[in-house]
Amino acid sequence: MTPNLASFLYLISSLCFIWALKGLSSPASARYGNYTGMIGMLIATTTTLFMPNVLSLEWILSGILIGGSIGAFIAYRLKMTALPQLMAAFHSLVGLAAVCVAASTLENPDSFGIGVLGHVPFSNLLEMGIGSAIGAITFTGSVLAFSKLQGLLSGKPLSFKGQHILNALLGILLIVLIFLFARTESSFLFWALTGVAFLLGILLILPIGGADMPVVVSMLNSYSGWAACGIGFTLSNPLLIITGALVGASGAILSYIMCKAMNRSIINVILGGFGTPQNDDILSSSQTSQALVKTGSAEDAAYLLQNAQSVIIVPGYGMAVSQAQHVLREMVDLLKSKNISVRFAIHPVAGRMPGHMNVLLAEANIPYEDVFELDEINRDFSTADVAFVIGANDITNPAAKNNPASPIYGMPILDVEKAKTVLFLKRSMAPGYAGVDNELFEKENTMMLFGDAKKMVEHIVKSLD
Amino acid sequence: MSDLLHTSFQLNALSPFMIGLIIFVLAVFVGYYVVWKVTPALHSPLMAVTNAISSVIIVGALLACGPLDLSLSKILGFVAVILASINIFGGFLITQRMLSMFKKKERPKK
């Protein structure tokens, strides 16, 4: 295969990837987009297999077979509620692969056509160092995010004194090491810089709390793209550069959208936990308010729902955890059969990753014409009879509007309080992931339904019949 | 220096880095405009598919695993091939699963 033909095929492959993203502009075209992406990947790998230096086909094919079967197995076994942690885990693999490729390039630059061992150009080494560093940060950062999302580590922000300074120093050290490595081509320095980047990945994600996880997951998505880009520069491979840039831009935009939805600056999210210092006051205040809330049973809820004309359901992480989406669908069908209008309102940061709620509702076959984004539906709460909040605490908290001292002040919320009645389904009075007390619980028109989301909705469904 | 300036508009006179940079910047712009068009309901599939696509790093892994003689470099390449393959298959199949859910629902209502 001539270099020109290979480049041409790589170009086709890049176009396929662009089409894959473009397909996602509507659910109708999205599946074709995904097929196009697969074709692009097929072209990219097949083209590479015909490169003059690629000879050891048994190794390659067995590697693809091993990896492919693991990937397919995971993809079919996965519960959609575990999607956020799976994405984090997948990002970590791209990061580690980038480190491996960079290390391999350093060991044997000859087979990549970028010079002989000991005489690799400065710029290639620089790109190699950067690629490995971003890959390493992506790897440990994603592993940590995975552990937090999977519940292996506490979702609480973990921070210690001098953390920002330590991170800044490590960042500077990393840059210095990359430059020294690029000048000397020493493999010791390569591993030193990769080690520092591994550490930095951990330290960057450690102080980020659960409420900021949607941002973290998309940020890591972005990093995995930039890591691919870095390797693309090292190998002077336009396909890797283009694809890495697409993925990097996509993750960055998603992070930006998430941050805007929380009215937080991205720098803040990266640098620290959500409202960490106030945690103590919040816990004490939530205990005093316990007596004031009105609680209800499933029967009460069923009565209110049956007599409503319009219901808006607000799903949150609580729904995901208890996997209540299927039984919720039953409830919706029952209500609709009684000619009650039922719609869903999705906050951009509901759940643990962008768009996660939409996927869960889609999984339960809830028609997407009934699912609305914050801007589309927020005004309708004032005309709704019942707002049915199911495990979504922070995104409905009025403190975001009327308490300037609150850590979530300024974040756009769903105005559930304007509905005639708010049914708030929740396991306990405990504050949500942001660790902020919700004054909605004490409101006159709020009824708390304590219990596991799935069981509670099952009871409501029974009482509705 | 002046010779360099005279020839600098010919692609073959550019360093690979400059060519890479041009491609990079243009691709970031394309990515920027394409991704903003993605509907918010499909942000999770977007993440899954970009994750699969970023595994195009397998191109580098294949080159690393390519040589016939066994070396540390080849082993690292082999590991990278496995890692990237997990992602490619996992990423595309998960996206497919998610998108098929979105599709099924056009039917039941209305």
Coordinates of C-alpha atoms in Angstrom, one line a residue:
Chain A
M1 CA 0.0 0.0 0.0
T2 CA 1.4 3.4 -1.0
P3 CA 1.5 6.1 1.6
N4 CA -0.9 8.2 -0.6
L5 CA -3.5 5.4 -0.8
A6 CA -3.2 4.8 3.0
S7 CA -3.7 8.6 3.7
F8 CA -6.7 8.6 1.4
L9 CA -8.3 5.7 3.2
Y10 CA -7.5 7.4 6.5
L11 CA -9.3 10.5 5.2
I12 CA -12.4 8.4 4.4
S13 CA -12.2 6.9 7.8
S14 CA -12.1 10.4 9.4
L15 CA -15.1 11.5 7.4
C16 CA -16.9 8.4 8.6
F17 CA -16.3 9.5 12.2
I18 CA -17.5 13.0 11.5
W19 CA -20.7 11.5 10.0
A20 CA -21.1 9.3 13.1
L21 CA -21.2 12.4 15.3
K22 CA -23.4 14.3 12.9
G23 CA -25.9 11.4 12.9
L24 CA -26.6 12.0 16.6
S25 CA -28.4 15.3 15.8
S26 CA -31.7 13.3 15.9
P27 CA -32.6 9.8 17.2
A28 CA -33.8 8.8 13.8
S29 CA -30.4 9.2 12.1
A30 CA -28.3 8.2 15.1
R31 CA -28.2 4.5 14.4
Y32 CA -26.9 5.1 10.8
G33 CA -24.3 7.4 12.4
N34 CA -23.2 4.6 14.6
Y35 CA -22.9 2.2 11.7
T36 CA -20.8 4.8 9.8
G37 CA -18.5 5.0 12.8
M38 CA -18.0 1.2 12.8
I39 CA -17.2 1.3 9.1
G40 CA -14.7 4.1 9.7
M41 CA -13.0 2.0 12.4
L42 CA -12.9 -1.0 10.1
I43 CA -11.3 1.0 7.3
A44 CA -8.8 2.5 9.7
T45 CA -7.7 -0.9 11.1
T46 CA -7.6 -2.7 7.8
T47 CA -5.6 0.0 6.2
T48 CA -3.1 -0.2 9.0
L49 CA -2.8 -3.9 8.7
F50 CA -1.5 -3.4 5.2
M51 CA 1.4 -1.1 6.3
P52 CA 4.8 -2.5 5.4
N53 CA 5.9 -2.8 9.1
V54 CA 2.9 -4.6 10.3
L55 CA 3.8 -8.3 9.9
S56 CA 2.9 -10.1 13.0
L57 CA -0.7 -10.8 12.2
E58 CA -1.3 -13.7 14.6
W59 CA -0.4 -11.4 17.5
I60 CA -2.6 -8.7 16.3
L61 CA -5.6 -10.8 15.5
S62 CA -5.4 -12.6 18.8
G63 CA -5.2 -9.2 20.6
I64 CA -8.3 -8.0 18.7
L65 CA -10.1 -11.2 19.4
I66 CA -9.3 -11.1 23.2
G67 CA -10.1 -7.4 23.5
G68 CA -13.1 -7.6 21.2
S69 CA -14.8 -10.5 23.1
I70 CA -14.2 -8.7 26.5
G71 CA -15.7 -5.5 25.1
A72 CA -18.7 -7.3 23.5
F73 CA -19.3 -9.3 26.7
I74 CA -19.3 -6.1 28.8
A75 CA -21.6 -4.3 26.3
Y76 CA -24.2 -7.0 26.4
R77 CA -24.1 -7.7 30.1
L78 CA -24.2 -4.0 31.2
K79 CA -27.1 -2.6 33.1
M80 CA -28.0 0.8 31.7
T81 CA -28.0 2.2 35.3
A82 CA -24.3 1.4 35.5
L83 CA -23.5 3.4 32.3
P84 CA -21.6 6.2 34.0
Q85 CA -19.0 4.0 35.7
L86 CA -18.6 1.9 32.5
M87 CA -17.9 5.1 30.5
A88 CA -15.3 6.1 33.1
A89 CA -13.7 2.6 32.9
F90 CA -13.6 2.8 29.1
H91 CA -12.0 6.2 29.2
S92 CA -9.3 4.7 31.4
L93 CA -8.5 2.1 28.7
V94 CA -7.9 4.7 26.0
G95 CA -5.6 6.5 28.4
L96 CA -3.6 3.4 29.2
A97 CA -3.4 2.4 25.5
A98 CA -2.0 5.9 24.8
V99 CA 0.7 5.4 27.4
C100 CA 1.5 1.9 26.0
V101 CA 1.8 3.2 22.4
A102 CA 4.0 6.1 23.5
A103 CA 6.3 3.8 25.5
S104 CA 6.4 1.4 22.6
T105 CA 7.4 4.2 20.2
L106 CA 10.2 5.2 22.6
E107 CA 11.5 1.6 22.7
N108 CA 11.4 1.1 19.0
P109 CA 11.0 4.3 17.0
D110 CA 12.2 2.6 13.9
S111 CA 9.0 0.6 13.3
F112 CA 7.0 3.9 13.4
G113 CA 9.4 5.6 10.9
I114 CA 10.3 8.4 13.2
G115 CA 14.1 7.9 13.4
V116 CA 16.5 5.5 15.0
L117 CA 16.8 4.7 18.7
G118 CA 18.8 7.5 20.3
H119 CA 18.2 9.9 17.4
V120 CA 14.5 10.7 17.5
P121 CA 13.8 14.3 16.7
F122 CA 13.1 16.7 19.6
S123 CA 9.5 17.5 18.4
N124 CA 8.5 13.8 18.2
L125 CA 9.8 13.2 21.7
L126 CA 8.0 16.3 22.9
E127 CA 4.7 15.0 21.4
M128 CA 5.4 11.5 22.8
G129 CA 5.9 12.9 26.3
I130 CA 2.7 15.0 26.1
G131 CA 0.7 12.1 24.7
S132 CA 1.9 9.8 27.4
A133 CA 1.2 12.4 30.2
I134 CA -2.3 13.1 29.0
G135 CA -2.9 9.3 28.6
A136 CA -1.6 8.7 32.2
I137 CA -3.8 11.4 33.7
T138 CA -6.8 10.0 31.8
F139 CA -6.0 6.6 33.1
T140 CA -5.7 7.1 36.8
G141 CA -8.3 9.9 36.8
S142 CA -10.8 7.6 35.1
V143 CA -10.0 4.7 37.5
L144 CA -10.7 7.0 40.4
A145 CA -13.9 8.3 38.8
F146 CA -15.0 4.7 38.2
S147 CA -14.3 3.8 41.9
K148 CA -16.3 6.7 43.0
L149 CA -19.3 6.0 40.7
Q150 CA -19.2 2.3 41.5
G151 CA -19.3 3.1 45.2
L152 CA -15.8 1.6 45.9
L153 CA -14.8 5.0 47.1
S154 CA -16.9 7.6 48.9
G155 CA -18.5 10.1 46.6
K156 CA -17.6 12.8 49.0
P157 CA -15.0 15.3 47.9
L158 CA -11.7 14.4 49.5
S159 CA -9.4 17.3 50.0
F160 CA -6.5 18.2 52.2
K161 CA -4.5 21.4 53.0
G162 CA -2.2 22.6 50.3
Q163 CA -3.8 20.4 47.6
H164 CA -3.9 23.1 45.0
I165 CA -0.3 24.0 45.6
L166 CA 0.8 20.4 45.4
N167 CA -1.2 20.0 42.1
A168 CA 0.4 23.1 40.7
L169 CA 3.9 22.0 41.7
L170 CA 3.3 18.5 40.2
G171 CA 2.0 20.2 37.0
I172 CA 5.1 22.3 36.7
L173 CA 7.3 19.3 37.5
L174 CA 5.5 17.4 34.7
I175 CA 6.2 20.1 32.2
V176 CA 9.9 20.3 33.2
L177 CA 10.2 16.5 32.9
I178 CA 8.6 16.5 29.5
F179 CA 11.1 19.1 28.2
L180 CA 14.0 17.3 29.8
F181 CA 12.8 14.0 28.3
A182 CA 12.5 15.5 24.8
R183 CA 16.0 16.8 25.0
T184 CA 17.6 13.6 26.3
E185 CA 15.4 10.8 25.0
S186 CA 16.0 9.1 28.3
S187 CA 13.6 6.3 29.1
F188 CA 14.0 6.9 32.8
L189 CA 12.7 10.4 32.3
F190 CA 9.9 9.1 30.2
W191 CA 8.7 6.8 33.0
A192 CA 9.3 9.6 35.6
L193 CA 7.0 11.9 33.7
T194 CA 4.4 9.2 33.2
G195 CA 4.6 8.4 36.9
V196 CA 4.0 12.1 37.9
A197 CA 1.1 12.2 35.4
F198 CA -0.4 9.0 37.0
L199 CA -0.2 10.7 40.4
L200 CA -1.7 14.0 39.1
G201 CA -4.6 12.1 37.6
I202 CA -5.5 10.8 41.0
L203 CA -5.0 14.1 42.8
L204 CA -7.2 15.9 40.2
I205 CA -10.2 13.7 40.6
L206 CA -9.9 13.0 44.4
P207 CA -11.4 16.4 45.5
I208 CA -14.3 16.3 43.0
G209 CA -17.6 15.4 44.6
G210 CA -20.4 13.2 43.3
A211 CA -22.6 16.2 42.2
D212 CA -19.9 17.2 39.7
M213 CA -19.5 13.7 38.3
P214 CA -21.3 14.5 35.0
V215 CA -18.6 17.1 34.3
V216 CA -15.8 14.7 35.3
V217 CA -17.0 11.9 33.1
S218 CA -17.2 14.2 30.1
M219 CA -14.0 15.9 30.9
L220 CA -12.2 12.5 30.9
N221 CA -13.9 11.8 27.6
S222 CA -12.2 15.0 26.4
Y223 CA -8.8 14.0 27.8
S224 CA -9.0 10.6 26.1
G225 CA -9.4 12.4 22.8
W226 CA -6.5 14.7 23.4
A227 CA -4.3 11.7 24.4
A228 CA -5.1 10.1 21.0
C229 CA -4.2 13.5 19.4
G230 CA -0.9 13.6 21.2
I231 CA 0.0 10.1 19.8
G232 CA -1.2 11.2 16.4
F233 CA 1.3 14.1 16.4
T234 CA 4.1 11.7 17.5
L235 CA 3.4 9.4 14.6
S236 CA 2.5 12.2 12.2
N237 CA -0.8 10.4 11.6
P238 CA -3.6 12.7 10.5
L239 CA -6.3 10.2 11.3
L240 CA -5.3 10.1 14.9
I241 CA -5.0 13.9 15.1
I242 CA -8.4 14.4 13.5
T243 CA -10.2 11.8 15.5
G244 CA -8.6 12.9 18.8
A245 CA -9.6 16.5 18.1
L246 CA -13.2 15.5 17.4
V247 CA -13.4 13.5 20.6
G248 CA -11.5 16.2 22.6
A249 CA -13.9 18.9 21.4
S250 CA -16.9 16.8 22.1
G251 CA -15.9 16.1 25.7
A252 CA -15.0 19.7 26.2
I253 CA -18.4 20.9 24.9
L254 CA -20.3 18.5 27.1
S255 CA -18.3 19.6 30.1
Y256 CA -19.1 23.2 29.3
I257 CA -22.8 22.4 28.9
M258 CA -22.9 20.6 32.2
C259 CA -21.1 23.4 34.0
K260 CA -23.5 26.0 32.6
A261 CA -26.4 23.9 33.8
M262 CA -25.0 24.1 37.3
N263 CA -23.9 27.7 36.9
R264 CA -20.4 26.8 37.9
S265 CA -17.1 27.6 36.2
I266 CA -15.2 24.6 34.9
I267 CA -12.1 25.8 36.7
N268 CA -14.0 25.5 40.0
V269 CA -15.1 22.0 39.2
I270 CA -11.6 20.9 38.3
L271 CA -10.1 22.5 41.4
G272 CA -12.4 21.4 44.1
G273 CA -15.5 19.8 45.7
F274 CA -19.0 21.2 45.7
G275 CA -19.6 23.3 48.8
T276 CA -17.1 21.3 50.8
P277 CA -16.6 23.7 53.7
Q278 CA -20.3 24.1 54.5
N279 CA -20.9 20.4 55.1
D280 CA -21.1 20.6 58.9
D281 CA -23.7 23.3 59.0
I282 CA -25.9 21.5 56.5
L283 CA -26.0 18.2 58.4
S284 CA -27.0 20.0 61.6
S285 CA -29.7 22.0 60.0
S286 CA -31.3 19.0 58.3
Q287 CA -31.8 17.2 61.6
T288 CA -33.8 20.1 63.1
S289 CA -36.2 20.2 60.2
Q290 CA -37.3 16.6 60.4
A291 CA -40.4 17.2 62.4
L292 CA -41.8 19.8 60.1
V293 CA -42.2 17.7 56.9
K294 CA -45.5 16.2 55.8
T295 CA -45.2 12.5 54.9
G296 CA -47.6 10.4 52.9
S297 CA -48.2 6.9 51.9
A298 CA -48.4 5.3 48.4
E299 CA -52.2 5.4 48.7
D300 CA -52.1 9.1 49.3
A301 CA -49.9 9.6 46.3
A302 CA -52.1 7.4 44.1
Y303 CA -55.2 9.5 45.1
L304 CA -53.5 12.7 44.3
L305 CA -52.2 11.4 41.0
Q306 CA -55.6 10.0 39.9
N307 CA -57.3 13.3 40.6
A308 CA -54.7 15.4 38.7
Q309 CA -55.1 16.6 35.1
S310 CA -51.5 17.2 34.4
V311 CA -48.5 15.5 36.0
I312 CA -44.8 16.2 35.4
I313 CA -42.3 13.6 36.5
V314 CA -38.8 14.7 37.4
P315 CA -36.4 11.7 37.5
G316 CA -33.1 11.8 39.2
Y317 CA -30.3 9.6 40.3
G318 CA -32.6 7.9 42.9
M319 CA -34.6 6.5 40.0
A320 CA -31.5 5.1 38.4
V321 CA -30.2 3.5 41.6
S322 CA -33.4 1.6 42.4
Q323 CA -34.0 0.9 38.6
A324 CA -37.5 2.3 39.0
Q325 CA -37.8 3.3 35.3
H326 CA -39.8 0.2 34.2
V327 CA -42.4 0.3 37.0
L328 CA -42.6 4.1 36.4
R329 CA -43.6 3.3 32.9
E330 CA -46.4 1.2 34.2
M331 CA -47.6 4.0 36.4
V332 CA -47.4 6.4 33.5
D333 CA -49.5 4.1 31.3
L334 CA -52.1 3.7 34.0
L335 CA -52.4 7.5 34.4
K336 CA -52.6 8.0 30.7
S337 CA -55.3 5.5 30.4
K338 CA -57.3 7.7 32.8
N339 CA -56.7 10.7 30.4
I340 CA -54.2 12.4 32.6
S341 CA -51.4 14.2 30.8
V342 CA -48.0 12.9 31.9
R343 CA -44.7 14.4 30.9
F344 CA -41.1 14.1 32.0
A345 CA -38.8 16.9 32.8
I346 CA -35.0 16.3 32.5
H347 CA -32.5 18.5 34.1
P348 CA -29.2 18.7 32.1
V349 CA -27.2 17.3 35.1
A350 CA -29.8 14.8 36.4
G351 CA -28.0 11.6 37.2
R352 CA -24.3 10.9 36.9
M353 CA -23.6 11.5 33.2
P354 CA -25.0 13.8 30.5
G355 CA -28.2 12.4 29.0
H356 CA -28.3 9.4 31.3
M357 CA -31.9 9.9 32.3
N358 CA -33.0 10.0 28.7
V359 CA -31.3 6.6 28.1
L360 CA -33.0 5.1 31.2
L361 CA -36.4 6.4 30.1
A362 CA -35.8 5.2 26.6
E363 CA -34.9 1.8 28.0
A364 CA -38.3 1.7 29.7
N365 CA -39.9 2.5 26.4
I366 CA -41.2 5.9 27.4
P367 CA -41.8 7.8 24.2
Y368 CA -39.4 10.6 23.7
E369 CA -42.1 13.1 22.7
D370 CA -43.1 13.0 26.4
V371 CA -39.6 13.8 27.5
F372 CA -38.7 17.5 27.8
E373 CA -35.5 19.5 28.6
L374 CA -35.4 22.1 31.3
D375 CA -36.0 25.1 29.1
E376 CA -38.9 23.5 27.3
I377 CA -41.0 22.6 30.3
N378 CA -40.0 24.7 33.2
R379 CA -42.8 27.2 32.8
D380 CA -45.4 24.5 32.8
F381 CA -44.9 23.5 36.4
S382 CA -47.1 26.4 37.5
T383 CA -50.0 24.8 35.6
A384 CA -49.3 21.2 36.7
D385 CA -51.3 19.6 39.4
V386 CA -48.6 17.2 40.5
A387 CA -44.9 17.3 40.2
F388 CA -43.6 13.8 40.9
V389 CA -40.0 14.1 41.9
I390 CA -38.3 10.7 42.0
G391 CA -34.9 10.8 43.7
A392 CA -33.8 14.2 42.2
N393 CA -32.8 16.4 45.1
D394 CA -30.3 19.1 44.1
I395 CA -31.8 19.9 40.7
T396 CA -35.1 20.9 42.4
N397 CA -33.7 22.7 45.3
P398 CA -35.2 26.3 45.6
A399 CA -32.1 27.3 47.6
A400 CA -30.4 27.7 44.2
K401 CA -32.7 30.7 43.6
N402 CA -33.3 32.3 47.0
N403 CA -30.3 31.5 49.2
P404 CA -27.2 33.3 48.1
A405 CA -25.2 31.5 50.8
S406 CA -26.0 28.1 49.4
P407 CA -23.2 26.4 47.4
I408 CA -25.6 25.7 44.6
Y409 CA -26.9 29.3 44.4
G410 CA -27.4 30.4 40.8
M411 CA -27.8 26.9 39.4
P412 CA -30.9 26.7 37.1
I413 CA -33.4 24.3 38.7
L414 CA -36.7 22.7 37.8
D415 CA -39.4 24.8 39.4
V416 CA -41.3 21.9 40.9
E417 CA -42.4 24.0 43.8
K418 CA -44.8 25.9 41.5
A419 CA -46.9 22.8 41.0
K420 CA -50.1 22.5 43.1
T421 CA -48.7 19.5 44.8
V422 CA -45.1 18.2 45.0
L423 CA -44.7 14.5 45.6
F424 CA -41.1 13.9 46.7
L425 CA -40.0 10.4 46.6
K426 CA -36.8 9.8 48.5
R427 CA -35.2 7.3 50.8
S428 CA -34.5 9.6 53.7
M429 CA -34.2 13.2 54.7
A430 CA -30.5 13.1 53.9
P431 CA -29.3 15.9 51.7
G432 CA -28.6 15.1 48.1
Y433 CA -25.2 14.4 46.5
A434 CA -24.3 18.1 46.7
G435 CA -24.7 17.8 50.5
V436 CA -27.2 20.7 50.6
D437 CA -30.4 20.7 52.6
N438 CA -33.6 21.1 50.5
E439 CA -36.2 23.5 51.9
L440 CA -38.7 22.1 49.5
F441 CA -39.3 19.2 51.9
E442 CA -40.9 21.6 54.5
K443 CA -43.2 23.4 52.0
E444 CA -46.9 23.4 52.6
N445 CA -47.6 21.7 49.2
T446 CA -45.0 19.1 49.5
M447 CA -45.6 15.5 50.5
M448 CA -42.6 13.3 51.2
L449 CA -42.8 9.7 50.2
F450 CA -40.0 7.9 52.1
G451 CA -38.8 4.6 50.7
D452 CA -37.0 2.9 47.9
A453 CA -38.1 4.5 44.6
K454 CA -39.0 1.2 42.9
K455 CA -41.0 -0.2 45.8
M456 CA -42.8 3.0 46.3
V457 CA -43.9 3.3 42.7
E458 CA -44.9 -0.4 42.7
H459 CA -47.2 0.4 45.6
I460 CA -48.6 3.4 43.8
V461 CA -49.3 1.3 40.8
K462 CA -51.2 -1.2 42.9
S463 CA -53.2 1.5 44.6
L464 CA -54.1 3.1 41.2
D465 CA -55.9 0.0 40.0
Chain B
M1 CA 16.0 31.9 6.8
S2 CA 14.8 33.8 3.7
D3 CA 14.9 30.7 1.7
L4 CA 12.7 29.1 4.2
L5 CA 10.2 31.9 3.9
H6 CA 10.1 31.6 0.2
T7 CA 9.2 28.0 0.2
S8 CA 7.0 28.0 3.2
F9 CA 3.8 27.9 1.3
Q10 CA 4.6 24.6 -0.3
L11 CA 3.2 21.7 1.8
N12 CA 6.3 19.6 1.3
A13 CA 8.4 22.3 2.8
L14 CA 6.4 22.3 6.0
S15 CA 7.5 20.3 9.0
P16 CA 5.2 17.3 9.9
F17 CA 4.3 19.2 13.1
M18 CA 3.0 22.2 11.1
I19 CA 0.9 20.0 8.9
G20 CA -0.4 18.2 12.0
L21 CA -1.2 21.5 13.6
I22 CA -3.2 22.7 10.6
I23 CA -5.2 19.4 10.5
F24 CA -5.6 19.6 14.3
V25 CA -7.0 23.1 14.4
L26 CA -9.4 22.5 11.5
A27 CA -10.6 19.2 13.1
V28 CA -11.3 21.0 16.4
F29 CA -13.5 23.5 14.5
V30 CA -15.3 20.7 12.7
G31 CA -15.8 18.8 16.0
Y32 CA -17.0 22.0 17.7
Y33 CA -19.8 22.7 15.1
V34 CA -20.8 19.0 14.7
V35 CA -21.1 18.4 18.5
W36 CA -23.2 21.4 19.2
K37 CA -25.9 20.0 16.8
V38 CA -26.2 16.8 18.9
T39 CA -29.5 16.8 20.7
P40 CA -29.2 16.8 24.5
A41 CA -31.2 13.5 24.8
L42 CA -28.4 11.8 22.9
H43 CA -25.5 13.1 25.1
S44 CA -24.9 9.6 26.6
P45 CA -24.7 7.9 23.2
L46 CA -22.5 10.7 22.1
M47 CA -20.1 10.0 24.9
A48 CA -20.2 6.2 24.2
V49 CA -19.6 6.7 20.5
T50 CA -16.8 9.2 20.9
N51 CA -15.2 6.8 23.4
A52 CA -15.3 4.1 20.7
I53 CA -13.9 6.5 18.1
S54 CA -11.1 7.6 20.3
S55 CA -9.9 4.0 20.3
V56 CA -8.7 4.7 16.8
I57 CA -5.5 4.8 18.8
I58 CA -5.4 1.2 17.8
V59 CA -3.7 2.4 14.6
G60 CA -0.7 3.2 16.8
A61 CA -1.1 0.0 18.7
L62 CA -1.1 -2.1 15.5
L63 CA 2.1 -0.4 14.3
A64 CA 3.7 -1.1 17.7
C65 CA 2.6 -4.8 17.7
G66 CA 3.6 -5.2 14.0
P67 CA 7.3 -6.2 14.0
L68 CA 8.0 -10.0 13.9
D69 CA 10.7 -10.2 16.6
L70 CA 9.6 -10.2 20.2
S71 CA 10.6 -7.1 22.2
L72 CA 9.2 -4.9 25.0
S73 CA 7.9 -2.6 22.3
K74 CA 5.9 -5.3 20.7
I75 CA 4.5 -6.5 24.1
L76 CA 3.4 -3.0 24.9
G77 CA 1.8 -2.8 21.5
F78 CA 0.0 -6.0 22.1
V79 CA -1.4 -4.8 25.4
A80 CA -2.5 -1.6 23.6
V81 CA -4.3 -3.6 20.9
I82 CA -6.2 -5.5 23.5
L83 CA -7.2 -2.3 25.5
A84 CA -8.2 -0.5 22.3
S85 CA -10.2 -3.5 21.1
I86 CA -12.2 -3.7 24.3
N87 CA -13.1 -0.1 23.8
I88 CA -14.0 -0.4 20.1
F89 CA -16.3 -3.3 20.5
G90 CA -17.7 -2.2 23.9
G91 CA -18.2 1.4 22.8
F92 CA -19.9 0.8 19.5
L93 CA -22.1 -2.1 20.9
I94 CA -23.2 0.0 23.9
T95 CA -24.1 2.9 21.6
Q96 CA -26.0 0.5 19.4
R97 CA -27.9 -0.8 22.4
M98 CA -28.8 2.7 23.6
L99 CA -29.9 3.9 20.2
S100 CA -32.1 0.9 19.6
M101 CA -33.9 1.8 22.8
F102 CA -34.5 5.3 21.4
K103 CA -35.9 3.8 18.3
K104 CA -38.3 1.3 19.7
K105 CA -40.5 3.9 21.2
E106 CA -41.7 5.7 18.1
R107 CA -44.2 2.9 17.7
P108 CA -46.1 2.4 21.0
K109 CA -47.8 5.8 21.4
K110 CA -50.1 7.9 19.3

